[in-house]
PDB file of C-alpha atoms in Angstrom:
ATOM      1  CA  ALA J   1    -113.739 -19.400 128.547  1.00  0.00           C
ATOM      2  CA  LEU J   2    -112.678 -22.217 130.884  1.00  0.00           C
ATOM      3  CA  GLU J   3    -110.827 -19.732 133.067  1.00  0.00           C
ATOM      4  CA  ALA J   4    -114.004 -17.658 133.230  1.00  0.00           C
ATOM      5  CA  GLY J   5    -115.986 -20.642 134.535  1.00  0.00           C
ATOM      6  CA  ALA J   6    -117.156 -22.612 131.500  1.00  0.00           C
ATOM      7  CA  SER J   7    -117.451 -26.313 132.275  1.00  0.00           C
ATOM      8  CA  LEU J   8    -117.899 -27.684 128.758  1.00  0.00           C
ATOM      9  CA  VAL J   9    -116.041 -27.342 125.464  1.00  0.00           C
ATOM     10  CA  ASN J  10    -118.094 -27.716 122.290  1.00  0.00           C
ATOM     11  CA  ASP J  11    -115.485 -28.711 119.713  1.00  0.00           C
ATOM     12  CA  VAL J  12    -116.882 -28.815 116.170  1.00  0.00           C
ATOM     13  CA  THR J  13    -113.515 -30.205 115.029  1.00  0.00           C
ATOM     14  CA  ALA J  14    -113.632 -33.151 117.480  1.00  0.00           C
ATOM     15  CA  LEU J  15    -110.129 -32.272 118.761  1.00  0.00           C
ATOM     16  CA  ARG J  16    -108.632 -31.954 115.278  1.00  0.00           C
ATOM     17  CA  GLY J  17    -108.497 -28.159 115.107  1.00  0.00           C
ATOM     18  CA  ASP J  18    -106.083 -27.240 117.887  1.00  0.00           C
ATOM     19  CA  PRO J  19    -103.459 -29.786 118.918  1.00  0.00           C
ATOM     20  CA  ARG J  20    -103.476 -28.372 122.472  1.00  0.00           C
ATOM     21  CA  MET J  21    -107.204 -28.731 123.050  1.00  0.00           C
ATOM     22  CA  ALA J  22    -107.166 -32.315 124.374  1.00  0.00           C
ATOM     23  CA  SER J  23    -104.507 -31.497 126.944  1.00  0.00           C
ATOM     24  CA  VAL J  24    -106.395 -28.381 128.072  1.00  0.00           C
ATOM     25  CA  ILE J  25    -109.586 -30.414 128.503  1.00  0.00           C
ATOM     26  CA  GLN J  26    -107.676 -33.136 130.339  1.00  0.00           C
ATOM     27  CA  GLU J  27    -105.967 -30.620 132.608  1.00  0.00           C
ATOM     28  CA  VAL J  28    -109.187 -28.793 133.514  1.00  0.00           C
ATOM     29  CA  GLY J  29    -111.247 -31.993 133.712  1.00  0.00           C
ATOM     30  CA  CYS J  30    -114.211 -30.502 131.893  1.00  0.00           C
ATOM     31  CA  GLN J  31    -116.638 -32.152 129.510  1.00  0.00           C
ATOM     32  CA  VAL J  32    -116.110 -32.021 125.766  1.00  0.00           C
ATOM     33  CA  ILE J  33    -118.518 -32.402 122.880  1.00  0.00           C
ATOM     34  CA  LEU J  34    -116.929 -34.148 119.907  1.00  0.00           C
ATOM     35  CA  MET J  35    -118.885 -33.250 116.783  1.00  0.00           C
ATOM     36  CA  HIS J  36    -118.785 -34.807 113.340  1.00  0.00           C
ATOM     37  CA  MET J  37    -118.432 -32.439 110.409  1.00  0.00           C
ATOM     38  CA  GLN J  38    -117.556 -33.351 106.853  1.00  0.00           C
ATOM     39  CA  GLY J  39    -115.245 -30.715 105.424  1.00  0.00           C
ATOM     40  CA  GLU J  40    -114.894 -27.234 106.893  1.00  0.00           C
ATOM     41  CA  PRO J  41    -117.558 -24.667 107.767  1.00  0.00           C
ATOM     42  CA  LYS J  42    -116.933 -22.733 104.536  1.00  0.00           C
ATOM     43  CA  THR J  43    -117.247 -25.796 102.292  1.00  0.00           C
ATOM     44  CA  MET J  44    -119.164 -28.409 104.281  1.00  0.00           C
ATOM     45  CA  GLN J  45    -122.455 -27.991 102.413  1.00  0.00           C
ATOM     46  CA  LYS J  46    -120.940 -28.176  98.922  1.00  0.00           C
ATOM     47  CA  GLU J  47    -122.179 -31.590  97.802  1.00  0.00           C
ATOM     48  CA  PRO J  48    -121.631 -33.641 100.974  1.00  0.00           C
ATOM     49  CA  HIS J  49    -121.186 -37.315 100.113  1.00  0.00           C
ATOM     50  CA  TYR J  50    -121.186 -40.530 102.131  1.00  0.00           C
ATOM     51  CA  GLU J  51    -121.293 -44.192 101.195  1.00  0.00           C
ATOM     52  CA  GLU J  52    -123.081 -45.020 104.478  1.00  0.00           C
ATOM     53  CA  VAL J  53    -123.601 -41.873 106.556  1.00  0.00           C
ATOM     54  CA  VAL J  54    -124.584 -43.602 109.807  1.00  0.00           C
ATOM     55  CA  ARG J  55    -121.642 -46.006 109.780  1.00  0.00           C
ATOM     56  CA  GLU J  56    -119.167 -43.303 108.749  1.00  0.00           C
ATOM     57  CA  VAL J  57    -120.329 -40.845 111.408  1.00  0.00           C
ATOM     58  CA  LYS J  58    -120.359 -43.558 114.078  1.00  0.00           C
ATOM     59  CA  ASP J  59    -116.858 -44.730 113.137  1.00  0.00           C
ATOM     60  CA  PHE J  60    -115.576 -41.155 113.180  1.00  0.00           C
ATOM     61  CA  LEU J  61    -117.058 -40.434 116.607  1.00  0.00           C
ATOM     62  CA  ALA J  62    -115.710 -43.707 118.002  1.00  0.00           C
ATOM     63  CA  GLU J  63    -112.232 -42.896 116.700  1.00  0.00           C
ATOM     64  CA  ARG J  64    -112.319 -39.348 118.090  1.00  0.00           C
ATOM     65  CA  ALA J  65    -113.517 -40.607 121.490  1.00  0.00           C
ATOM     66  CA  GLU J  66    -110.660 -43.142 121.524  1.00  0.00           C
ATOM     67  CA  TYR J  67    -108.251 -40.332 120.653  1.00  0.00           C
ATOM     68  CA  ALA J  68    -109.606 -38.172 123.487  1.00  0.00           C
ATOM     69  CA  VAL J  69    -109.269 -40.996 126.019  1.00  0.00           C
ATOM     70  CA  ALA J  70    -105.717 -41.737 124.822  1.00  0.00           C
ATOM     71  CA  ALA J  71    -104.960 -38.033 125.334  1.00  0.00           C
ATOM     72  CA  GLY J  72    -106.106 -38.283 128.933  1.00  0.00           C
ATOM     73  CA  VAL J  73    -109.705 -37.088 128.694  1.00  0.00           C
ATOM     74  CA  GLY J  74    -111.895 -39.145 131.007  1.00  0.00           C
ATOM     75  CA  PRO J  75    -114.523 -41.131 129.099  1.00  0.00           C
ATOM     76  CA  GLU J  76    -117.117 -39.775 131.541  1.00  0.00           C
ATOM     77  CA  ASN J  77    -116.359 -36.303 130.145  1.00  0.00           C
ATOM     78  CA  ILE J  78    -117.042 -37.150 126.493  1.00  0.00           C
ATOM     79  CA  ILE J  79    -120.273 -36.311 124.679  1.00  0.00           C
ATOM     80  CA  VAL J  80    -120.690 -37.078 120.968  1.00  0.00           C
ATOM     81  CA  ASP J  81    -122.643 -35.095 118.385  1.00  0.00           C
ATOM     82  CA  PRO J  82    -123.389 -36.523 114.918  1.00  0.00           C
ATOM     83  CA  GLY J  83    -123.385 -32.967 113.555  1.00  0.00           C
ATOM     84  CA  ILE J  84    -126.849 -32.595 112.088  1.00  0.00           C
ATOM     85  CA  GLY J  85    -126.535 -30.078 109.255  1.00  0.00           C
ATOM     86  CA  PHE J  86    -122.735 -29.995 109.288  1.00  0.00           C
ATOM     87  CA  GLY J  87    -121.653 -31.423 105.943  1.00  0.00           C
ATOM     88  CA  LYS J  88    -124.911 -33.310 105.483  1.00  0.00           C
ATOM     89  CA  ASN J  89    -127.878 -33.008 103.175  1.00  0.00           C
ATOM     90  CA  LEU J  90    -131.528 -33.656 104.053  1.00  0.00           C
ATOM     91  CA  ASP J  91    -131.289 -37.412 103.473  1.00  0.00           C
ATOM     92  CA  HIS J  92    -128.116 -37.681 105.561  1.00  0.00           C
ATOM     93  CA  ASN J  93    -129.750 -35.808 108.459  1.00  0.00           C
ATOM     94  CA  LEU J  94    -132.882 -37.950 108.315  1.00  0.00           C
ATOM     95  CA  ASP J  95    -130.837 -41.155 108.098  1.00  0.00           C
ATOM     96  CA  LEU J  96    -128.827 -40.150 111.176  1.00  0.00           C
ATOM     97  CA  LEU J  97    -131.946 -39.227 113.150  1.00  0.00           C
ATOM     98  CA  ASN J  98    -133.773 -42.403 112.100  1.00  0.00           C
ATOM     99  CA  ASN J  99    -130.784 -44.537 113.092  1.00  0.00           C
ATOM    100  CA  LEU J 100    -129.636 -42.605 116.123  1.00  0.00           C
ATOM    101  CA  ASP J 101    -129.507 -45.874 118.071  1.00  0.00           C
ATOM    102  CA  ALA J 102    -126.285 -46.697 116.196  1.00  0.00           C
ATOM    103  CA  ILE J 103    -124.637 -43.575 117.645  1.00  0.00           C
ATOM    104  CA  VAL J 104    -126.161 -44.243 121.091  1.00  0.00           C
ATOM    105  CA  ASP J 105    -124.552 -47.721 120.887  1.00  0.00           C
ATOM    106  CA  LEU J 106    -121.175 -46.002 121.379  1.00  0.00           C
ATOM    107  CA  ASP J 107    -122.220 -45.891 125.037  1.00  0.00           C
ATOM    108  CA  LEU J 108    -121.481 -42.164 125.287  1.00  0.00           C
ATOM    109  CA  PRO J 109    -123.991 -39.372 125.843  1.00  0.00           C
ATOM    110  CA  VAL J 110    -125.328 -38.063 122.518  1.00  0.00           C
ATOM    111  CA  LEU J 111    -126.064 -34.425 121.771  1.00  0.00           C
ATOM    112  CA  ILE J 112    -128.376 -33.358 118.959  1.00  0.00           C
ATOM    113  CA  GLY J 113    -128.217 -29.815 117.630  1.00  0.00           C
ATOM    114  CA  ALA J 114    -131.007 -29.601 115.060  1.00  0.00           C
ATOM    115  CA  SER J 115    -132.558 -26.353 116.259  1.00  0.00           C
ATOM    116  CA  ARG J 116    -133.894 -24.197 113.411  1.00  0.00           C
ATOM    117  CA  LYS J 117    -131.676 -26.004 110.862  1.00  0.00           C
ATOM    118  CA  SER J 118    -132.324 -25.665 107.143  1.00  0.00           C
ATOM    119  CA  PHE J 119    -133.307 -29.326 106.797  1.00  0.00           C
ATOM    120  CA  ILE J 120    -136.453 -28.423 108.775  1.00  0.00           C
ATOM    121  CA  GLU J 121    -137.202 -25.764 106.150  1.00  0.00           C
ATOM    122  CA  ARG J 122    -136.817 -28.354 103.396  1.00  0.00           C
ATOM    123  CA  ILE J 123    -139.402 -30.558 105.111  1.00  0.00           C
ATOM    124  CA  THR J 124    -141.880 -27.909 106.308  1.00  0.00           C
ATOM    125  CA  GLY J 125    -141.353 -25.028 103.909  1.00  0.00           C
ATOM    126  CA  VAL J 126    -140.911 -22.631 106.863  1.00  0.00           C
ATOM    127  CA  GLN J 127    -138.317 -20.171 105.587  1.00  0.00           C
ATOM    128  CA  GLU J 128    -137.667 -17.989 108.638  1.00  0.00           C
ATOM    129  CA  ALA J 129    -135.320 -19.819 110.999  1.00  0.00           C
ATOM    130  CA  LYS J 130    -136.997 -18.271 114.074  1.00  0.00           C
ATOM    131  CA  ASP J 131    -140.297 -19.840 112.968  1.00  0.00           C
ATOM    132  CA  ARG J 132    -138.968 -23.428 112.854  1.00  0.00           C
ATOM    133  CA  VAL J 133    -139.845 -24.073 116.497  1.00  0.00           C
ATOM    134  CA  SER J 134    -142.336 -26.869 115.794  1.00  0.00           C
ATOM    135  CA  GLY J 135    -139.920 -28.726 113.547  1.00  0.00           C
ATOM    136  CA  THR J 136    -137.180 -28.326 116.136  1.00  0.00           C
ATOM    137  CA  VAL J 137    -139.419 -29.616 118.936  1.00  0.00           C
ATOM    138  CA  ALA J 138    -140.407 -32.647 116.845  1.00  0.00           C
ATOM    139  CA  THR J 139    -136.745 -33.403 116.170  1.00  0.00           C
ATOM    140  CA  THR J 140    -135.855 -32.998 119.841  1.00  0.00           C
ATOM    141  CA  VAL J 141    -138.587 -35.372 121.025  1.00  0.00           C
ATOM    142  CA  LEU J 142    -137.801 -37.997 118.380  1.00  0.00           C
ATOM    143  CA  ALA J 143    -134.083 -37.831 119.172  1.00  0.00           C
ATOM    144  CA  TYR J 144    -134.840 -38.142 122.886  1.00  0.00           C
ATOM    145  CA  GLU J 145    -136.987 -41.198 122.211  1.00  0.00           C
ATOM    146  CA  ARG J 146    -134.059 -42.688 120.273  1.00  0.00           C
ATOM    147  CA  GLY J 147    -131.587 -42.117 123.122  1.00  0.00           C
ATOM    148  CA  ALA J 148    -130.132 -38.605 122.808  1.00  0.00           C
ATOM    149  CA  THR J 149    -129.567 -36.962 126.186  1.00  0.00           C
ATOM    150  CA  PHE J 150    -128.370 -33.440 125.324  1.00  0.00           C
ATOM    151  CA  PHE J 151    -130.019 -30.919 123.022  1.00  0.00           C
ATOM    152  CA  ARG J 152    -128.682 -27.642 121.671  1.00  0.00           C
ATOM    153  CA  VAL J 153    -131.744 -25.455 121.031  1.00  0.00           C
ATOM    154  CA  HIS J 154    -132.724 -21.833 120.628  1.00  0.00           C
ATOM    155  CA  ASP J 155    -136.276 -22.087 121.978  1.00  0.00           C
ATOM    156  CA  VAL J 156    -135.535 -23.600 125.372  1.00  0.00           C
ATOM    157  CA  ARG J 157    -139.008 -23.431 126.916  1.00  0.00           C
ATOM    158  CA  ALA J 158    -140.819 -25.137 124.027  1.00  0.00           C
ATOM    159  CA  ASN J 159    -138.238 -27.912 123.855  1.00  0.00           C
ATOM    160  CA  ARG J 160    -138.091 -28.405 127.644  1.00  0.00           C
ATOM    161  CA  GLU J 161    -141.878 -28.674 127.875  1.00  0.00           C
ATOM    162  CA  ALA J 162    -141.976 -31.187 125.024  1.00  0.00           C
ATOM    163  CA  LEU J 163    -139.199 -33.220 126.660  1.00  0.00           C
ATOM    164  CA  ALA J 164    -141.081 -33.228 129.987  1.00  0.00           C
ATOM    165  CA  VAL J 165    -144.112 -34.726 128.253  1.00  0.00           C
ATOM    166  CA  ALA J 166    -142.001 -37.225 126.307  1.00  0.00           C
ATOM    167  CA  GLU J 167    -140.214 -38.271 129.491  1.00  0.00           C
ATOM    168  CA  ALA J 168    -143.526 -38.768 131.306  1.00  0.00           C
ATOM    169  CA  VAL J 169    -144.923 -40.871 128.483  1.00  0.00           C
ATOM    170  CA  LEU J 170    -141.811 -42.978 127.980  1.00  0.00           C
ATOM    171  CA  HIS J 171    -140.994 -43.539 131.639  1.00  0.00           C
ATOM    172  CA  THR J 172    -144.357 -44.291 133.259  1.00  0.00           C
TER     173      THR J 172
END
């Protein structure tokens, strides 16, 4: 993908999956998203457990960012993602979103990928993922207000319009 022109690697393993990934990112000089995930995709939602989800996710992301820098990735190329919905239950997701400032305190850009996630269904009752636009937009705006700077969404127009309004309100 990088050879074809991609300028960003979204690594759900936070450079733990492929031992060569950090050197490839360093060599190309592209950005990398380091995401937190408890467990593996096949098992991550089987009873996720944390003592203190915000502290544990923050510590993990800090450690993975330190690893990336030690491997030669420029700190300006690192984006962190607390992994909403990846090995987390409803309470974990809400705790992370409510305390996003702790992740922002890492002084790295923060990405939130909450688009159409099942936790929105648990709150709203909206079963069809494609119909969770309003819940996604609310999450995007709240995360922006708390310091997130990147958003992975399906419904780009609705989220971009909501962010334009939020930006106008917060920065005037």
